[in-house]
Coordinates of C-alpha atoms in Angstrom, one line a residue:
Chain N
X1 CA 140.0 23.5 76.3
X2 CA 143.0 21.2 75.6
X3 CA 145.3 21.9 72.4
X4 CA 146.3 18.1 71.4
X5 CA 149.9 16.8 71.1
X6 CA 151.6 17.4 68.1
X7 CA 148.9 20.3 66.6
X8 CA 151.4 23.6 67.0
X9 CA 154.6 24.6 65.5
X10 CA 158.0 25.2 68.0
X11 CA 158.0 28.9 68.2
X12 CA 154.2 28.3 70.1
X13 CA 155.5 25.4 72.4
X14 CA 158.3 27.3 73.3
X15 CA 157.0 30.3 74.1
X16 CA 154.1 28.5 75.8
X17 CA 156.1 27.3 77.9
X18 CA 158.6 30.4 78.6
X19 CA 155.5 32.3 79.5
X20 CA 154.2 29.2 81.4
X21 CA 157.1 28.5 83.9
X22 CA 157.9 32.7 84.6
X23 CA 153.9 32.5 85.5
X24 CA 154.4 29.4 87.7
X25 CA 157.6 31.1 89.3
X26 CA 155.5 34.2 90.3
X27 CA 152.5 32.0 91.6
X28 CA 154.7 29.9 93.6
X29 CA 156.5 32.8 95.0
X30 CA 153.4 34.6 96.2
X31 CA 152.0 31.3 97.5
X32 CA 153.2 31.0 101.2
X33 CA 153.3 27.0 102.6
X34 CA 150.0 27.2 104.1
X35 CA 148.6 28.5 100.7
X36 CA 150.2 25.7 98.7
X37 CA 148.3 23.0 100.4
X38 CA 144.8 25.1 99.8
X39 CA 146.4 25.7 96.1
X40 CA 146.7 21.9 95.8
X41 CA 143.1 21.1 97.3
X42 CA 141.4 24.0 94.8
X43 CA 143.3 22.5 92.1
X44 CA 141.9 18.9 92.8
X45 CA 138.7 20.7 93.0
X46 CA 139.2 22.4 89.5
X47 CA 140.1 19.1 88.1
X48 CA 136.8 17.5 89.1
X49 CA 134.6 20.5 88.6
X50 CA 136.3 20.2 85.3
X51 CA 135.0 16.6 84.2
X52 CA 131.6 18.2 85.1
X53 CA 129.2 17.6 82.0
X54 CA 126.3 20.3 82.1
X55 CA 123.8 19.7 79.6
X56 CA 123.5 22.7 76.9
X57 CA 121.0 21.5 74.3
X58 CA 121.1 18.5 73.2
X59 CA 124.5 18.0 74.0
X60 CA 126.6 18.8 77.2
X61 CA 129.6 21.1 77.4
X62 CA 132.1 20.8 80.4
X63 CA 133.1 23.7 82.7
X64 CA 136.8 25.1 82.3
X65 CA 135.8 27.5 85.7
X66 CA 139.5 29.2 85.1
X67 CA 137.4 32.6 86.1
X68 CA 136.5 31.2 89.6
X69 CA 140.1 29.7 90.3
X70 CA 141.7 33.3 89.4
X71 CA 139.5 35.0 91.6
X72 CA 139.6 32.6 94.5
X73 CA 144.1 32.5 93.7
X74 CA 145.4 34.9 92.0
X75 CA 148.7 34.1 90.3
X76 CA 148.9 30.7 92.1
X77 CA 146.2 29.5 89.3
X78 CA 149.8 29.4 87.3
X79 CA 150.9 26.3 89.5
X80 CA 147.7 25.7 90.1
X81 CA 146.2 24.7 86.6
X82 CA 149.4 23.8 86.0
X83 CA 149.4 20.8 88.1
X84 CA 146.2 19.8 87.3
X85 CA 146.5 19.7 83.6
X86 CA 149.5 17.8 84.4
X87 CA 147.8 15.3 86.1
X88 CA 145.2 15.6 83.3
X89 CA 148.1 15.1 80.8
X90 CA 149.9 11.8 82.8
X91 CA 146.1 10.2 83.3
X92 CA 144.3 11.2 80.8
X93 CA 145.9 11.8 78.0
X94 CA 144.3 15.4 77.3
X95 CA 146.8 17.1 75.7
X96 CA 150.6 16.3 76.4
X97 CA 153.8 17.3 77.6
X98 CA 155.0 19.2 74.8
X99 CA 151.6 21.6 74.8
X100 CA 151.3 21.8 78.7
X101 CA 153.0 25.0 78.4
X102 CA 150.6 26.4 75.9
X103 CA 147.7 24.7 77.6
X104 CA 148.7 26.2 81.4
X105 CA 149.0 29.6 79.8
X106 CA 145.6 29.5 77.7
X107 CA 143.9 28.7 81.0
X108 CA 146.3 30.7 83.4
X109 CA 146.8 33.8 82.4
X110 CA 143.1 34.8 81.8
X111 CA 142.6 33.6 84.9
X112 CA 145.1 35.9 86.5
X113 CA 143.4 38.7 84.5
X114 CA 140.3 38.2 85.6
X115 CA 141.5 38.1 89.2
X116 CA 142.7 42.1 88.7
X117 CA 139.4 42.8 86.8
X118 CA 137.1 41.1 89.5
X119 CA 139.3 43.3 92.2
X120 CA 138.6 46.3 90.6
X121 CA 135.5 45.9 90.1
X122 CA 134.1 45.1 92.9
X123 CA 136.6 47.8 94.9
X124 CA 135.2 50.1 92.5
X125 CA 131.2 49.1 93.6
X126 CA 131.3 46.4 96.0
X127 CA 127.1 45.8 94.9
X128 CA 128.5 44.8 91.5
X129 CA 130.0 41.9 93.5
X130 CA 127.8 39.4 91.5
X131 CA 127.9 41.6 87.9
X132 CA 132.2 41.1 88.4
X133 CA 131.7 37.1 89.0
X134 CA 129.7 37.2 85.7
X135 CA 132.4 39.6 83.9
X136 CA 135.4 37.1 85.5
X137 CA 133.8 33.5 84.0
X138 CA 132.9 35.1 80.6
X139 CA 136.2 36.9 80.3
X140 CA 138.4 33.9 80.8
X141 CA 136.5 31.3 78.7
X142 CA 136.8 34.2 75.7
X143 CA 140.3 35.2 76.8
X144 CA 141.2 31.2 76.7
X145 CA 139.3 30.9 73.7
X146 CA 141.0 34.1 71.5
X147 CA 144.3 33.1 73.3
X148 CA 143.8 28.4 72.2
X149 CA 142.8 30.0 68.7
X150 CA 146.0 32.4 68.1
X151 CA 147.9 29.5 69.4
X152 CA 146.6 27.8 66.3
X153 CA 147.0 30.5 63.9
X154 CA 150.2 31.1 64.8
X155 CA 151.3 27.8 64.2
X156 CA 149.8 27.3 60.5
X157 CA 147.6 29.8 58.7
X158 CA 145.4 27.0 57.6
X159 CA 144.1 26.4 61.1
X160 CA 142.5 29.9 60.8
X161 CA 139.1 28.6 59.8
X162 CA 139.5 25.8 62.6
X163 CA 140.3 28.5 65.4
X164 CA 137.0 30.8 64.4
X165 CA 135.0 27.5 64.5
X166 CA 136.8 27.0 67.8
X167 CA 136.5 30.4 69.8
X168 CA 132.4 30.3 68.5
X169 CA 131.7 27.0 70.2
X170 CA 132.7 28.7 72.9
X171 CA 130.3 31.1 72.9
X172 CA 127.9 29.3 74.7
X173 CA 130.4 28.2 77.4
X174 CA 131.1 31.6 78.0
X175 CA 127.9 32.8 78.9
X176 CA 127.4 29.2 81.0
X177 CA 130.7 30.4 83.0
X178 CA 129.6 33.7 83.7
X179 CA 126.3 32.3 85.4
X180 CA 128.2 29.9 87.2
X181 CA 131.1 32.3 88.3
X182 CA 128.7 34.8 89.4
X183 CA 126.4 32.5 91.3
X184 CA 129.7 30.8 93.0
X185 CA 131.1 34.1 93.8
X186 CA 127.9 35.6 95.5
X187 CA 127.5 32.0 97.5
X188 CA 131.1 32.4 99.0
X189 CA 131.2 36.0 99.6
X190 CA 127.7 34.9 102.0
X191 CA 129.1 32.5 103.7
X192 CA 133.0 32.7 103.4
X193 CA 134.4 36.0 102.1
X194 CA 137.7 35.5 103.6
X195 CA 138.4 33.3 100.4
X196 CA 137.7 35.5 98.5
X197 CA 140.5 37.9 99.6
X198 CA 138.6 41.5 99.1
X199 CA 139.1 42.7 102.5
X200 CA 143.0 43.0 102.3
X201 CA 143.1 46.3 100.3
X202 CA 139.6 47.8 100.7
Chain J
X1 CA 136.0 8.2 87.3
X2 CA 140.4 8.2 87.7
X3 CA 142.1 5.4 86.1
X4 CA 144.9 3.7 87.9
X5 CA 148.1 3.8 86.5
X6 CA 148.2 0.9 83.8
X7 CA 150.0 -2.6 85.2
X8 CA 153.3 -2.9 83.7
X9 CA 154.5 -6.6 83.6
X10 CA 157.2 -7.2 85.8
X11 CA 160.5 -6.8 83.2
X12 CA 163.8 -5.2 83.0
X13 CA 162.4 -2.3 81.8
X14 CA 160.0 -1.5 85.1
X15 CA 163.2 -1.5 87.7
X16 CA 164.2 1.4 85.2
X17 CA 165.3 5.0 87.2
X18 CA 161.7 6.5 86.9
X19 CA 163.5 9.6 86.5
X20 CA 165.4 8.5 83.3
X21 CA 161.8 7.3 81.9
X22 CA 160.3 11.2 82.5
X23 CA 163.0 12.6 80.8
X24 CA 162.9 10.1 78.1
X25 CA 159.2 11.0 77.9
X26 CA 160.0 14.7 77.5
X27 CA 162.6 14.5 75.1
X28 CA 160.6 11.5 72.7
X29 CA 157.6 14.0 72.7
X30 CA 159.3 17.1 71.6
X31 CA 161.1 15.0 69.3
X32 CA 158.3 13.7 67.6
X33 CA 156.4 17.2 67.9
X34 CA 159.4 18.8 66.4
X35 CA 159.3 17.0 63.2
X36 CA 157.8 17.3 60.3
X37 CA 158.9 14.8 57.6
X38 CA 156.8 11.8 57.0
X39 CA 159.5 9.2 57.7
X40 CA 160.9 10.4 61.0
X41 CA 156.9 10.6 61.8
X42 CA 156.6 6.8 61.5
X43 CA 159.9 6.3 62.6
X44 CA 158.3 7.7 66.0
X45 CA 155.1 6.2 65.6
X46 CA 156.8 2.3 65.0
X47 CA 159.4 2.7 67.7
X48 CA 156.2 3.9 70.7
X49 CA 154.0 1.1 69.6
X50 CA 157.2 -1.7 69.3
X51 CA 158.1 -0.6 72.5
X52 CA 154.9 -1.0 73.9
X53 CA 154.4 -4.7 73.0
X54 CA 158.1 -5.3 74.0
X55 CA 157.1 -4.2 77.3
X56 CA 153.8 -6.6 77.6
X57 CA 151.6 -4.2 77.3
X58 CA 148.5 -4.7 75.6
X59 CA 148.2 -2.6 72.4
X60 CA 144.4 -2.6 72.7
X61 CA 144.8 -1.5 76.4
X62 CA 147.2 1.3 75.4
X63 CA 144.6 2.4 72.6
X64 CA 141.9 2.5 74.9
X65 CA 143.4 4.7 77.4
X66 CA 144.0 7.6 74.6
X67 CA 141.3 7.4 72.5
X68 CA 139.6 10.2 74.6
X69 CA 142.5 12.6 73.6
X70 CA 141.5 12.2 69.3
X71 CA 138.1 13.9 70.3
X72 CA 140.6 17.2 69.3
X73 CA 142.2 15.2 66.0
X74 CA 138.6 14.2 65.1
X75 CA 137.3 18.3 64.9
X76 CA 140.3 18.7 62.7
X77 CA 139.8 16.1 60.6
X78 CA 136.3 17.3 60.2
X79 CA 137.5 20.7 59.5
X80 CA 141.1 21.0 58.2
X81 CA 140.2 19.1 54.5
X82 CA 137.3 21.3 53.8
X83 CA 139.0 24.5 54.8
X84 CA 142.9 24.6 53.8
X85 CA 143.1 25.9 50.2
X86 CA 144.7 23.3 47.4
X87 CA 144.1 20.8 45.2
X88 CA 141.4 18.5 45.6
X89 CA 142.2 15.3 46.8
X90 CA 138.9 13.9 46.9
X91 CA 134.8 14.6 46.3
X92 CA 132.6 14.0 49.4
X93 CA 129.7 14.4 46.8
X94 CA 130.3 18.1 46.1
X95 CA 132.9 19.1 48.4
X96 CA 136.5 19.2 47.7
X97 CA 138.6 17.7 50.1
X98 CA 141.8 19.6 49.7
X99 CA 145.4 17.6 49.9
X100 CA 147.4 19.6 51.8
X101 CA 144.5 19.9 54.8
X102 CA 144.5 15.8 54.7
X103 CA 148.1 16.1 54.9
X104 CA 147.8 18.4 57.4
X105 CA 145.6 16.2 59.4
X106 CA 146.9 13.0 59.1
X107 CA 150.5 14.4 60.4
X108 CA 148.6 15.5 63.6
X109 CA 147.4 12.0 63.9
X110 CA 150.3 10.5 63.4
X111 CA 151.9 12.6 66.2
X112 CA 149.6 12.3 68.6
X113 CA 149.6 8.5 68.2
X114 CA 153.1 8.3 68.4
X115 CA 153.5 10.7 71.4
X116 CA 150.2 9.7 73.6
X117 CA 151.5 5.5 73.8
X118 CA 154.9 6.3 74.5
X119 CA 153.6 8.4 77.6
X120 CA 151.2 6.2 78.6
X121 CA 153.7 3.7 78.6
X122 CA 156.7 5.8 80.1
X123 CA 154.9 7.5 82.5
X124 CA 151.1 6.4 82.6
X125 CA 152.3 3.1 84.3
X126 CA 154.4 4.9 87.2
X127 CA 152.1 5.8 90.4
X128 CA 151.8 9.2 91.1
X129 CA 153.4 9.6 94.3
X130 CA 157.2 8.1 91.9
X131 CA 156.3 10.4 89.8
X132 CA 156.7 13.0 92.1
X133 CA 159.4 12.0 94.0
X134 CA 161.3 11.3 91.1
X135 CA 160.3 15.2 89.7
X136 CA 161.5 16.3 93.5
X137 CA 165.0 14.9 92.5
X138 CA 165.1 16.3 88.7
X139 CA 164.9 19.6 91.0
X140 CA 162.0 20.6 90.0
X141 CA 160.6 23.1 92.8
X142 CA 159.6 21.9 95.7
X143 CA 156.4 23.7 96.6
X144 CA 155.4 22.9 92.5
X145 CA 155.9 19.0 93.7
X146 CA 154.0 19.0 97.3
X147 CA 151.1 21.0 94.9
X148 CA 150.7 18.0 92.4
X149 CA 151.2 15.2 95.5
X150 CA 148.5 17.1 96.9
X151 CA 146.0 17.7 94.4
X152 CA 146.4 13.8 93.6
X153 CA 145.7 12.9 96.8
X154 CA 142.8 15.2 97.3
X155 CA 141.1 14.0 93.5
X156 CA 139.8 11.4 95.1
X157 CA 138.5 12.9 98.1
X158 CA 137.1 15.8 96.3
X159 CA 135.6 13.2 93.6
X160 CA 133.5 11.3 96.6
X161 CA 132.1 14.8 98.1
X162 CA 131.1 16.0 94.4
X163 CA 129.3 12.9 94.1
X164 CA 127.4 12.8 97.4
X165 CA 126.3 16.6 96.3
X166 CA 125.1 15.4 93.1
X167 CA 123.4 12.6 94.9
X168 CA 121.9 15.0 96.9
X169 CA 120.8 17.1 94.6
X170 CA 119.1 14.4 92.6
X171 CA 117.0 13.0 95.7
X172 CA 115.4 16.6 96.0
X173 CA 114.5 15.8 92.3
X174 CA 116.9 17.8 90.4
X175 CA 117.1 17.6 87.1
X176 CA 119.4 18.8 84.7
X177 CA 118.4 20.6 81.5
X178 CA 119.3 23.5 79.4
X179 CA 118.1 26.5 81.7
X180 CA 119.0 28.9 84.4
X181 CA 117.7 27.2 87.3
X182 CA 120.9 23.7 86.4
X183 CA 123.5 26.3 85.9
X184 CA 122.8 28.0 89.2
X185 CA 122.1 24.9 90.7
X186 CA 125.4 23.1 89.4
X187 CA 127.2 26.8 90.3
X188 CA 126.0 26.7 94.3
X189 CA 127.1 22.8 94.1
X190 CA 130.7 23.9 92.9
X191 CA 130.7 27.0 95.0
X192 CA 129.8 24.3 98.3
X193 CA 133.2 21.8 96.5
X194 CA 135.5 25.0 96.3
X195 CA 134.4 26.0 99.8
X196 CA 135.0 22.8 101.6
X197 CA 138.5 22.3 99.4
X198 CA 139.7 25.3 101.5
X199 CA 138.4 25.2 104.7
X200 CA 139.6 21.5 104.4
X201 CA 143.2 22.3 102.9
X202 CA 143.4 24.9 106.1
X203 CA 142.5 21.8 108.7
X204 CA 145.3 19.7 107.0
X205 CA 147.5 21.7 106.9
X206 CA 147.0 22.6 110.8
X207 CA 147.5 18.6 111.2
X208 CA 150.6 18.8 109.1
X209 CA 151.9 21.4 111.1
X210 CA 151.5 19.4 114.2
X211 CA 153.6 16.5 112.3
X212 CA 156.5 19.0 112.0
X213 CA 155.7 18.9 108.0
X214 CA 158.4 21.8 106.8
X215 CA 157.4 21.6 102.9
X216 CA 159.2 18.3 101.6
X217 CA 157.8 14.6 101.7
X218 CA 160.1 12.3 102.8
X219 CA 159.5 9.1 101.4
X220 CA 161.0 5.3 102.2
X221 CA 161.3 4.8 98.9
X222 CA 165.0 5.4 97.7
X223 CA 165.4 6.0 93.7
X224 CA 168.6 5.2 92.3
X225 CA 170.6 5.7 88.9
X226 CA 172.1 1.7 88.7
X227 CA 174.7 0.8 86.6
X228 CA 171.9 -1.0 84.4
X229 CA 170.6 2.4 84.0
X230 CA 173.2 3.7 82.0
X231 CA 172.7 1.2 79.3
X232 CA 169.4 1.9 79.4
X233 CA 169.8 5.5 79.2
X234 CA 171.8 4.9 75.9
X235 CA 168.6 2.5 74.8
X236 CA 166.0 5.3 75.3
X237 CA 167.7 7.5 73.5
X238 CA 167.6 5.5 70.7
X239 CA 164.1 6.3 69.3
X240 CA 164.2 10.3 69.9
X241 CA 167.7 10.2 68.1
X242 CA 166.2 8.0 64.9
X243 CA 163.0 10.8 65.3
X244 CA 165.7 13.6 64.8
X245 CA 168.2 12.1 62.9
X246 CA 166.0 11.4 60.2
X247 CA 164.1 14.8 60.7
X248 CA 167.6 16.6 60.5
X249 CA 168.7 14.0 57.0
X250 CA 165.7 14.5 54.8
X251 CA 165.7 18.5 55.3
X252 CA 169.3 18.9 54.9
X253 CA 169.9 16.3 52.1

């Protein structure tokens, strides 16, 4: 879910990125050094999961898996998705310097979101451990999705009937995510759940 | 699957401060997203492609490398016309295709095919680990720098696990389709690259610990602003000036 370059008006880029870099400040802040490097290595692993294409159809769709990054880092998927849409931006040419901001927070913030709501949950009724991975991948594709298509809106009315088509081909996707999310969360809480951080507050 | 940074021919222009050649990057994009006026669009779009061919880069080359990024500009172009209310510009048989959504459109285009060859050419050709070095001196944060160094490095390494998975996967006779059992199956292979990201990123960083790494890379490489630099600074910011100056004329006749 990339916005292109040169799409959005200035009020989005800018506040794109004003929400983009106080994220990154607070994700970087709670990361500690040892963090960072796993940070790094889960954002390389985001950026390959990400080229992923899983056949939906006749077609394929490709992962965005900003659920399982906010649950497995909190606020560090800020730098984390961050970096790697930057890497995505200086290699690939999906989307561009002037809409990383935009792009980091359509991906980030649900992610962060969906770290709280997975918490909750799952503090709330640790057996709904798998039923909170589903709830965290569909949440952040249709967060990502509502927040790509306001980005659009916002910049020019006309884009309105572009963003609906938008956010509805991601329907699918969502309901992809959630599978996967919840099927990845179950498998690591097996065999690692120190990544998954639940036992610090419980 | 990763391209390598495109070869610049040896010139002037590659001893360039790799740091001035971000920054020009940054300030030609917003530039260029900024406006809005046809002229200073092609302004933007005929200084990135001169520059390019100045430089010795192939065109074709350049134009290869960002095709990927119209797959965006091509949904728009398929929905902007028929969905922007105006005048008709057009028929497509017995659809209207309406002017301002063309307009609309073909601006995008325009952008993005100023802005994507002028990054490719300003920062796609610079390896990674200049690029961030060079961000390390524009003070941007340090821990933000070691995270991008890192993830580069670890693309690759992650790439080659992902693939021997997959591999795996398909010698037990797995085949993909549009049902439960491939999104659970891709899902467990993710879950098994997440996994070994971390418990990998903990042994390295154990190593780096034993190397007396403190959070900064060192590197042998020195970058410096030369006293060629500062002409060159005034020549890239010749392009993002033309961009706004005729931005700024035409809407304040």
């Amino acid at each position: 879910m990339h916005i292109s370059e040169g799409v959005l008006a200035a009020p989005v880029l800018f506040s794109g990125l004003a929400v983009a870099a106080a994220g990154t400040a607070i994700g970087l802040k709670k990361l500690s050094l040892e963090q960072t490097g796993r940070a790094g290595i889960l954002a390389a692993s985001f950026f390959v999961a990400s080229l992923i294409h899983i056949p939906f159809g006749p077609g394929s769709v490709h992962l965005i898996l900003n659920g399982v990054v906010g649950v497995l880092l909190g606020w560090g998927a800020f730098p984390a998705i961050l970096t790697a849409l930057t890497l995505q931006a200086v290699l690939f040419h999906y989307g561009g310097l002037t809409v990383l901001g935009v792009n980091t927070v359509i991906m980030a913030l649900p992610a962060v979101v969906c770290h709280y709501l997975f918490r909750a949950l799952v503090r709330h009724r640790p057996q709904w451990l798998t039923g909170a991975g589903f709830a965290a991948g569909l949440v952040a594709v249709l967060l990502a999705a509502l927040m790509a298509a306001l980005a659009l809106v916002f910049s020019d009315e006309s884009f309105l009937e572009a963003a609906w088509m938008l956010g509805v081909a991601h329907f699918p996707v969502m309901v992809i995510e959630g599978v996967v999310t919840a099927t990845c969360v179950s498998f690591l809480n097996r065999v690692h759940p120190a990544l998954l951080h639940l036992e610090k507050e419980s | 699957m990763l391209p390598e940074p495109l070869p610049l021919p040896d010139s002037p222009f590659r001893r360039i401060d790799p740091r001035l050649r971000i920054v020009t990057a940054v300030l030609f994009s917003f530039a260029v997203a900024l406006a809005s006026e046809w002229a200073a669009l092609g302004a933007g779009f005929g200084c990135a492609w001169l520059a390019i061919i100045l430089c010795g880069l192939s065109p074709w080359r350049v134009l290869k490398r960002i095709a990927p990024a119209f797959g965006f500009i091509l949904f728009l172009w398929a929905v902007l016309p028929l969905t922007v209310p105006g005048p008709a510009l057009l028929r497509l048989g017995p659809l209207p295709l309406s002017a301002p959504g063309i307009a609309l459109a073909g601006g995008i285009t325009l952008k993005a095919a100023a802005i994507l060859p002028a990054i490719t050419l300003l920062i796609g050709t610079l390896p990674v680990a200049t690029i961030g070095h060079a961000l390390q001196r524009l003070r941007v944060p340090e821990k933000l720098v070691y995270l991008l160094l890192f993830c580069y490095r670890y693309i690759f390494v992650i790439e080659e696990e992902y693939r021997r998975l997959e591999r795996a996967a398909r010698l037990r006779s797995f085949r993909p389709g549009t049902n439960l059992h491939t999104y659970r199956t891709y899902a467990y292979l993710i879950a098994m690259l997440f996994l070994r990201a971390a418990l990998r990123a903990d042994q390295v960083h154990r190593a780096m610990l034993c190397r007396g790494f403190h959070g900064r890379f060192h590197t042998l490489e020195e970058i410096r602003f030369r006293a060629t630099d500062r002409y060159w600074a005034l020549a890239l910011a010749i392009p993002p000036g033309i961009v706004t100056a005729l931005q700024w004329l035409l809407l304040h006749p």
